[in-house]
Amino acid sequence: MIDGHLLVDAHVHVARIPTLSPDWQAWVRTFGAGVPLDELFDSDGVPRPAAIDDHFARQGADHVLLFCEYSPKTTGIQPIEDVLPLAEINPARFRPVANINPHLHYPVARELARQVGLGAIALKLHPVHGGFEARDRMLYPAYSWAEQHQLPVIVHCGTSTFSGSSNACADPALLDDVFRDFPDLTVVLAHGGRGWWYDQAAFLAQMRPNVWLEISGLPPHRLPDYYGQTLPRLSDKMIFGTDWPGVPGVERNARALEKVLLSSGCTAEQVAAAWGGNAARVFALAAS
């Protein structure tokens, strides 16, 4: 909790460090200086579940969405099984998120069902690192399964500096066919259109009731630059996330977001919704 309000970090990576690409490891060293990695991972780079649970508890995070990733050409393979020890040590706080790469998984719906069976509460797609477009028809069985089972789909919508990335695949316009063909599908735009698509991502979040804007990886103090006068309205569709461990701190980012939203004309209720209320609604999380 933060000031008595729910705090949800909807974008967290806890992986075995040796399985990650050199680019990913350099990214953490550059942007995650405030995260005590030596305390949270053992000498072999394996996460220490109890220590990580305590870390997020001290940061005030009530719920943490744990991402896996199957992107061998960019970040590496981080299977969902790697995050299960965290979910087991504190299932109230840690919730796994599935990941599908149509170049690796077939049939995609079967793999999605398998990962949901392991506890995943959403599906994450990473077109930029996986080298595919979100409108790829190979993904349609997964979209259909998610729509039928009311499973939210998180789509990476922002540039990446990692070697091998296909940044053109992050264009939110590529989701237009998906929105048309799966009108009841809930979609969360991770990273809020970072780089070239802030306006497009903001427009989609405001235009479509099932589309949400997640702001992980964005410095909170820059949000007025990215979204301008739409920020007060956009906060009603905003989901807080950090992209941990590449972040100074969860609570620090939450406080920075509060300052920016209030100074932009948002209400305290809108801040609380962005901190966790919206995420609780989208991902069916306990509100206390």
mmCIF file of C-alpha atoms in Angstrom:
data_model
loop_
_atom_site.group_PDB
_atom_site.id
_atom_site.type_symbol
_atom_site.label_atom_id
_atom_site.label_comp_id
_atom_site.label_asym_id
_atom_site.label_seq_id
_atom_site.Cartn_x
_atom_site.Cartn_y
_atom_site.Cartn_z
ATOM 1 C CA MET A 1 0.000 0.000 0.000
ATOM 2 C CA ILE A 2 0.977 3.606 -0.506
ATOM 3 C CA ASP A 3 -0.929 6.171 1.559
ATOM 4 C CA GLY A 4 -3.568 3.506 2.100
ATOM 5 C CA HIS A 5 -3.995 2.908 -1.635
ATOM 6 C CA LEU A 6 -3.265 -0.212 -3.656
ATOM 7 C CA LEU A 7 0.078 -0.217 -5.463
ATOM 8 C CA VAL A 8 0.510 -2.592 -8.402
ATOM 9 C CA ASP A 9 3.751 -2.905 -10.332
ATOM 10 C CA ALA A 10 2.401 -4.311 -13.570
ATOM 11 C CA HIS A 11 5.740 -4.810 -15.333
ATOM 12 C CA VAL A 12 8.556 -6.675 -13.576
ATOM 13 C CA HIS A 13 11.346 -8.940 -14.830
ATOM 14 C CA VAL A 14 12.858 -11.413 -12.371
ATOM 15 C CA ALA A 15 14.993 -13.807 -14.383
ATOM 16 C CA ARG A 16 18.093 -15.911 -13.885
ATOM 17 C CA ILE A 17 20.768 -13.399 -14.894
ATOM 18 C CA PRO A 18 23.045 -15.852 -16.779
ATOM 19 C CA THR A 19 20.190 -16.605 -19.194
ATOM 20 C CA LEU A 20 19.935 -12.953 -20.233
ATOM 21 C CA SER A 21 21.692 -11.215 -23.102
ATOM 22 C CA PRO A 22 24.664 -8.878 -22.506
ATOM 23 C CA ASP A 23 22.458 -5.953 -23.618
ATOM 24 C CA TRP A 24 19.905 -6.763 -20.898
ATOM 25 C CA GLN A 25 22.585 -6.994 -18.232
ATOM 26 C CA ALA A 26 24.099 -3.667 -19.329
ATOM 27 C CA TRP A 27 20.618 -2.085 -19.236
ATOM 28 C CA VAL A 28 20.152 -3.146 -15.624
ATOM 29 C CA ARG A 29 23.547 -1.767 -14.601
ATOM 30 C CA THR A 30 22.744 1.552 -16.277
ATOM 31 C CA PHE A 31 19.165 2.146 -15.127
ATOM 32 C CA GLY A 32 18.771 -0.043 -12.040
ATOM 33 C CA ALA A 33 21.402 1.513 -9.814
ATOM 34 C CA GLY A 34 18.894 1.792 -6.948
ATOM 35 C CA VAL A 35 18.102 -1.945 -6.941
ATOM 36 C CA PRO A 36 20.333 -4.037 -4.595
ATOM 37 C CA LEU A 37 20.912 -6.872 -7.038
ATOM 38 C CA ASP A 38 23.681 -8.422 -4.914
ATOM 39 C CA GLU A 39 21.154 -8.930 -2.112
ATOM 40 C CA LEU A 40 18.321 -10.162 -4.327
ATOM 41 C CA PHE A 41 20.281 -12.647 -6.482
ATOM 42 C CA ASP A 42 22.819 -15.227 -5.371
ATOM 43 C CA SER A 43 26.391 -15.449 -6.672
ATOM 44 C CA ASP A 44 25.179 -17.480 -9.660
ATOM 45 C CA GLY A 45 22.618 -14.834 -10.622
ATOM 46 C CA VAL A 46 19.655 -16.893 -9.435
ATOM 47 C CA PRO A 47 16.810 -14.938 -7.767
ATOM 48 C CA ARG A 48 16.352 -15.272 -4.010
ATOM 49 C CA PRO A 49 12.559 -15.440 -3.650
ATOM 50 C CA ALA A 50 12.345 -14.488 0.042
ATOM 51 C CA ALA A 51 14.673 -11.515 -0.402
ATOM 52 C CA ILE A 52 12.787 -10.291 -3.477
ATOM 53 C CA ASP A 53 9.462 -10.650 -1.690
ATOM 54 C CA ASP A 54 10.817 -8.562 1.194
ATOM 55 C CA HIS A 55 12.167 -5.970 -1.242
ATOM 56 C CA PHE A 56 8.805 -5.415 -2.925
ATOM 57 C CA ALA A 57 7.053 -5.399 0.450
ATOM 58 C CA ARG A 58 9.343 -2.558 1.565
ATOM 59 C CA GLN A 59 8.566 -0.741 -1.667
ATOM 60 C CA GLY A 60 4.840 -0.933 -0.864
ATOM 61 C CA ALA A 61 3.919 -3.113 -3.853
ATOM 62 C CA ASP A 62 0.779 -5.140 -3.107
ATOM 63 C CA HIS A 63 0.774 -6.964 -6.455
ATOM 64 C CA VAL A 64 3.658 -7.599 -8.835
ATOM 65 C CA LEU A 65 3.222 -8.982 -12.357
ATOM 66 C CA LEU A 66 6.166 -11.205 -13.258
ATOM 67 C CA PHE A 67 7.106 -11.378 -16.936
ATOM 68 C CA CYS A 68 8.801 -14.196 -18.753
ATOM 69 C CA GLU A 69 10.080 -13.952 -22.312
ATOM 70 C CA TYR A 70 10.909 -16.236 -25.211
ATOM 71 C CA SER A 71 13.075 -14.002 -27.420
ATOM 72 C CA PRO A 72 16.283 -15.899 -28.240
ATOM 73 C CA LYS A 73 17.549 -13.295 -30.748
ATOM 74 C CA THR A 74 17.458 -10.364 -28.305
ATOM 75 C CA THR A 75 17.074 -10.918 -24.552
ATOM 76 C CA GLY A 76 17.239 -14.703 -24.389
ATOM 77 C CA ILE A 77 14.901 -17.384 -23.086
ATOM 78 C CA GLN A 78 13.318 -16.650 -19.704
ATOM 79 C CA PRO A 79 10.739 -19.434 -19.299
ATOM 80 C CA ILE A 80 7.689 -19.019 -17.132
ATOM 81 C CA GLU A 81 8.972 -21.819 -14.913
ATOM 82 C CA ASP A 82 11.721 -19.460 -13.695
ATOM 83 C CA VAL A 83 9.233 -17.112 -12.005
ATOM 84 C CA LEU A 84 7.147 -19.810 -10.337
ATOM 85 C CA PRO A 85 9.273 -19.954 -7.136
ATOM 86 C CA LEU A 86 8.360 -16.316 -6.471
ATOM 87 C CA ALA A 87 4.686 -16.954 -7.121
ATOM 88 C CA GLU A 88 4.852 -19.909 -4.762
ATOM 89 C CA ILE A 89 6.507 -18.032 -1.898
ATOM 90 C CA ASN A 90 3.876 -15.268 -1.958
ATOM 91 C CA PRO A 91 0.985 -15.927 -4.367
ATOM 92 C CA ALA A 92 -0.889 -12.910 -3.038
ATOM 93 C CA ARG A 93 1.853 -10.561 -4.239
ATOM 94 C CA PHE A 94 3.446 -12.243 -7.252
ATOM 95 C CA ARG A 95 1.432 -13.208 -10.340
ATOM 96 C CA PRO A 96 3.056 -14.718 -13.445
ATOM 97 C CA VAL A 97 2.352 -13.423 -16.951
ATOM 98 C CA ALA A 98 2.505 -15.782 -19.937
ATOM 99 C CA ASN A 99 4.582 -15.083 -23.028
ATOM 100 C CA ILE A 100 4.103 -16.388 -26.569
ATOM 101 C CA ASN A 101 6.439 -16.194 -29.555
ATOM 102 C CA PRO A 102 4.802 -17.544 -32.739
ATOM 103 C CA HIS A 103 8.250 -18.435 -34.113
ATOM 104 C CA LEU A 104 8.770 -20.835 -31.194
ATOM 105 C CA HIS A 105 5.334 -21.931 -30.007
ATOM 106 C CA TYR A 106 2.886 -24.027 -31.978
ATOM 107 C CA PRO A 107 0.005 -24.323 -31.535
ATOM 108 C CA VAL A 108 0.052 -20.971 -29.745
ATOM 109 C CA ALA A 109 -3.301 -21.478 -28.004
ATOM 110 C CA ARG A 110 -2.116 -24.748 -26.507
ATOM 111 C CA GLU A 111 1.029 -23.106 -25.130
ATOM 112 C CA LEU A 112 -0.986 -20.198 -23.782
ATOM 113 C CA ALA A 113 -3.335 -22.600 -22.007
ATOM 114 C CA ARG A 114 -0.330 -24.435 -20.556
ATOM 115 C CA GLN A 115 1.144 -21.254 -19.105
ATOM 116 C CA VAL A 116 -2.211 -20.125 -17.744
ATOM 117 C CA GLY A 117 -2.436 -23.532 -16.109
ATOM 118 C CA LEU A 118 0.799 -22.654 -14.289
ATOM 119 C CA GLY A 119 -0.850 -19.535 -12.876
ATOM 120 C CA ALA A 120 -0.473 -16.839 -15.532
ATOM 121 C CA ILE A 121 -3.100 -14.091 -15.240
ATOM 122 C CA ALA A 122 -2.322 -12.339 -18.546
ATOM 123 C CA LEU A 123 -0.479 -12.832 -21.818
ATOM 124 C CA LYS A 124 2.517 -10.694 -22.812
ATOM 125 C CA LEU A 125 3.542 -10.362 -26.458
ATOM 126 C CA HIS A 126 6.887 -8.831 -27.376
ATOM 127 C CA PRO A 127 6.849 -8.197 -31.132
ATOM 128 C CA VAL A 128 10.004 -6.048 -31.005
ATOM 129 C CA HIS A 129 12.188 -8.705 -29.391
ATOM 130 C CA GLY A 130 10.425 -11.664 -30.969
ATOM 131 C CA GLY A 131 10.542 -10.307 -34.515
ATOM 132 C CA PHE A 132 6.847 -10.508 -35.392
ATOM 133 C CA GLU A 133 3.903 -8.154 -35.823
ATOM 134 C CA ALA A 134 1.034 -8.159 -33.342
ATOM 135 C CA ARG A 135 -1.377 -8.600 -36.256
ATOM 136 C CA ASP A 136 0.351 -11.815 -37.382
ATOM 137 C CA ARG A 137 -2.397 -14.349 -38.080
ATOM 138 C CA MET A 138 -0.303 -16.990 -36.327
ATOM 139 C CA LEU A 139 -1.294 -15.212 -33.089
ATOM 140 C CA TYR A 140 -5.015 -15.264 -33.787
ATOM 141 C CA PRO A 141 -5.692 -18.561 -31.975
ATOM 142 C CA ALA A 142 -4.062 -17.060 -28.872
ATOM 143 C CA TYR A 143 -6.153 -13.897 -29.177
ATOM 144 C CA SER A 144 -9.274 -16.004 -29.558
ATOM 145 C CA TRP A 145 -8.395 -18.083 -26.496
ATOM 146 C CA ALA A 146 -7.652 -14.945 -24.465
ATOM 147 C CA GLU A 147 -10.892 -13.255 -25.517
ATOM 148 C CA GLN A 148 -12.921 -16.346 -24.693
ATOM 149 C CA HIS A 149 -11.297 -16.710 -21.263
ATOM 150 C CA GLN A 150 -11.255 -12.947 -20.510
ATOM 151 C CA LEU A 151 -7.466 -12.975 -20.288
ATOM 152 C CA PRO A 152 -5.826 -9.541 -20.761
ATOM 153 C CA VAL A 153 -3.128 -9.272 -23.431
ATOM 154 C CA ILE A 154 -0.145 -6.993 -22.831
ATOM 155 C CA VAL A 155 1.616 -5.873 -26.015
ATOM 156 C CA HIS A 156 5.041 -4.242 -26.004
ATOM 157 C CA CYS A 157 4.471 -0.853 -27.630
ATOM 158 C CA GLY A 158 7.771 1.005 -27.531
ATOM 159 C CA THR A 159 11.251 1.070 -28.969
ATOM 160 C CA SER A 160 14.066 -1.124 -27.669
ATOM 161 C CA THR A 161 17.811 -0.532 -27.882
ATOM 162 C CA PHE A 162 18.700 -4.222 -27.521
ATOM 163 C CA SER A 163 20.622 -5.790 -30.391
ATOM 164 C CA GLY A 164 18.355 -7.665 -32.775
ATOM 165 C CA SER A 165 15.237 -5.616 -31.989
ATOM 166 C CA SER A 166 12.672 -4.938 -34.716
ATOM 167 C CA ASN A 167 11.347 -1.571 -33.591
ATOM 168 C CA ALA A 168 8.918 -1.166 -36.486
ATOM 169 C CA CYS A 169 6.939 -4.027 -34.943
ATOM 170 C CA ALA A 170 6.044 -1.826 -31.958
ATOM 171 C CA ASP A 171 3.724 0.438 -33.960
ATOM 172 C CA PRO A 172 0.304 0.362 -32.215
ATOM 173 C CA ALA A 173 -1.392 0.788 -35.596
ATOM 174 C CA LEU A 174 -0.486 -2.852 -36.227
ATOM 175 C CA LEU A 175 -3.089 -3.777 -33.617
ATOM 176 C CA ASP A 176 -5.954 -2.233 -35.569
ATOM 177 C CA ASP A 177 -6.912 -5.543 -37.203
ATOM 178 C CA VAL A 178 -6.760 -7.253 -33.802
ATOM 179 C CA PHE A 179 -9.126 -4.702 -32.268
ATOM 180 C CA ARG A 180 -11.503 -5.211 -35.187
ATOM 181 C CA ASP A 181 -11.442 -9.002 -35.111
ATOM 182 C CA PHE A 182 -11.493 -9.409 -31.307
ATOM 183 C CA PRO A 183 -13.717 -6.581 -30.043
ATOM 184 C CA ASP A 184 -13.998 -7.985 -26.508
ATOM 185 C CA LEU A 185 -10.264 -8.510 -26.022
ATOM 186 C CA THR A 186 -8.606 -6.404 -23.315
ATOM 187 C CA VAL A 187 -5.253 -5.014 -24.498
ATOM 188 C CA VAL A 188 -2.639 -3.205 -22.416
ATOM 189 C CA LEU A 189 -0.061 -1.134 -24.328
ATOM 190 C CA ALA A 190 3.195 -1.654 -22.442
ATOM 191 C CA HIS A 191 5.613 1.298 -22.381
ATOM 192 C CA GLY A 192 2.880 3.626 -23.619
ATOM 193 C CA GLY A 193 4.156 3.992 -27.189
ATOM 194 C CA ARG A 194 7.699 4.839 -26.099
ATOM 195 C CA GLY A 195 9.780 6.448 -28.800
ATOM 196 C CA TRP A 196 7.652 7.238 -31.846
ATOM 197 C CA TRP A 197 4.085 6.429 -30.888
ATOM 198 C CA TYR A 198 3.004 8.317 -27.757
ATOM 199 C CA ASP A 199 0.139 10.064 -29.536
ATOM 200 C CA GLN A 200 -1.092 6.887 -31.209
ATOM 201 C CA ALA A 201 -1.029 4.871 -27.982
ATOM 202 C CA ALA A 202 -2.794 7.641 -26.063
ATOM 203 C CA PHE A 203 -5.446 7.937 -28.756
ATOM 204 C CA LEU A 204 -6.151 4.202 -28.741
ATOM 205 C CA ALA A 205 -6.428 4.119 -24.947
ATOM 206 C CA GLN A 206 -8.944 6.952 -24.969
ATOM 207 C CA MET A 207 -10.896 5.732 -27.993
ATOM 208 C CA ARG A 208 -11.306 2.062 -27.084
ATOM 209 C CA PRO A 209 -12.786 1.009 -23.739
ATOM 210 C CA ASN A 210 -10.763 -2.242 -23.676
ATOM 211 C CA VAL A 211 -7.378 -0.603 -24.325
ATOM 212 C CA TRP A 212 -5.154 0.562 -21.457
ATOM 213 C CA LEU A 213 -1.890 2.510 -21.311
ATOM 214 C CA GLU A 214 0.904 1.047 -19.180
ATOM 215 C CA ILE A 215 3.807 3.408 -18.461
ATOM 216 C CA SER A 216 6.698 1.139 -17.494
ATOM 217 C CA GLY A 217 10.088 2.333 -18.662
ATOM 218 C CA LEU A 218 8.922 5.957 -18.906
ATOM 219 C CA PRO A 219 10.420 8.524 -16.480
ATOM 220 C CA PRO A 220 7.317 9.911 -14.723
ATOM 221 C CA HIS A 221 8.539 13.501 -14.905
ATOM 222 C CA ARG A 222 8.549 13.236 -18.716
ATOM 223 C CA LEU A 223 4.900 12.190 -19.042
ATOM 224 C CA PRO A 224 3.678 15.782 -19.661
ATOM 225 C CA ASP A 225 6.178 15.995 -22.533
ATOM 226 C CA TYR A 226 4.948 12.733 -23.993
ATOM 227 C CA TYR A 227 1.186 13.173 -23.573
ATOM 228 C CA GLY A 228 0.656 16.906 -23.129
ATOM 229 C CA GLN A 229 -2.854 18.159 -22.394
ATOM 230 C CA THR A 230 -4.328 14.665 -22.639
ATOM 231 C CA LEU A 231 -2.635 13.548 -19.407
ATOM 232 C CA PRO A 232 -5.581 14.240 -17.038
ATOM 233 C CA ARG A 233 -7.975 12.266 -19.238
ATOM 234 C CA LEU A 234 -5.384 9.610 -19.955
ATOM 235 C CA SER A 235 -4.832 8.922 -16.265
ATOM 236 C CA ASP A 236 -8.217 7.195 -16.192
ATOM 237 C CA LYS A 237 -6.756 4.528 -18.513
ATOM 238 C CA MET A 238 -3.244 4.458 -17.026
ATOM 239 C CA ILE A 239 -1.544 1.453 -15.410
ATOM 240 C CA PHE A 240 1.572 1.869 -13.289
ATOM 241 C CA GLY A 241 4.604 -0.315 -13.979
ATOM 242 C CA THR A 242 8.343 0.092 -13.567
ATOM 243 C CA ASP A 243 10.173 -2.366 -15.852
ATOM 244 C CA TRP A 244 12.040 -3.494 -12.716
ATOM 245 C CA PRO A 245 14.974 -3.962 -12.207
ATOM 246 C CA GLY A 246 15.830 -1.187 -14.673
ATOM 247 C CA VAL A 247 14.360 1.487 -12.411
ATOM 248 C CA PRO A 248 15.571 3.589 -9.448
ATOM 249 C CA GLY A 249 12.813 2.182 -7.227
ATOM 250 C CA VAL A 250 9.150 1.204 -7.253
ATOM 251 C CA GLU A 251 8.040 3.603 -4.513
ATOM 252 C CA ARG A 252 10.219 6.368 -5.930
ATOM 253 C CA ASN A 253 8.556 6.052 -9.342
ATOM 254 C CA ALA A 254 5.099 5.886 -7.758
ATOM 255 C CA ARG A 255 5.751 9.110 -5.858
ATOM 256 C CA ALA A 256 7.103 10.777 -8.979
ATOM 257 C CA LEU A 257 3.967 9.737 -10.863
ATOM 258 C CA GLU A 258 1.797 11.191 -8.097
ATOM 259 C CA LYS A 259 3.607 14.525 -8.289
ATOM 260 C CA VAL A 260 3.272 14.728 -12.068
ATOM 261 C CA LEU A 261 -0.397 13.765 -12.189
ATOM 262 C CA LEU A 262 -1.421 16.168 -9.425
ATOM 263 C CA SER A 263 0.502 19.024 -11.038
ATOM 264 C CA SER A 264 -1.230 18.233 -14.338
ATOM 265 C CA GLY A 265 -4.684 18.670 -12.813
ATOM 266 C CA CYS A 266 -5.493 15.073 -11.903
ATOM 267 C CA THR A 267 -7.376 14.277 -8.717
ATOM 268 C CA ALA A 268 -6.142 12.135 -5.844
ATOM 269 C CA GLU A 269 -8.655 9.504 -6.951
ATOM 270 C CA GLN A 270 -7.099 9.411 -10.424
ATOM 271 C CA VAL A 271 -3.645 9.002 -8.883
ATOM 272 C CA ALA A 272 -4.882 6.072 -6.795
ATOM 273 C CA ALA A 273 -6.442 4.498 -9.895
ATOM 274 C CA ALA A 274 -3.169 4.814 -11.813
ATOM 275 C CA TRP A 275 -1.175 3.407 -8.876
ATOM 276 C CA GLY A 276 -3.240 0.267 -8.670
ATOM 277 C CA GLY A 277 -6.989 0.619 -9.060
ATOM 278 C CA ASN A 278 -6.936 0.360 -12.837
ATOM 279 C CA ALA A 279 -4.597 -2.632 -12.783
ATOM 280 C CA ALA A 280 -6.765 -4.386 -10.204
ATOM 281 C CA ARG A 281 -9.722 -3.960 -12.542
ATOM 282 C CA VAL A 282 -7.895 -5.121 -15.672
ATOM 283 C CA PHE A 283 -6.089 -8.095 -14.124
ATOM 284 C CA ALA A 284 -8.773 -9.080 -11.605
ATOM 285 C CA LEU A 285 -6.493 -8.469 -8.604
ATOM 286 C CA ALA A 286 -7.600 -8.208 -4.992
ATOM 287 C CA ALA A 287 -8.195 -4.572 -4.070
ATOM 288 C CA SER A 288 -6.678 -4.884 -0.596
#
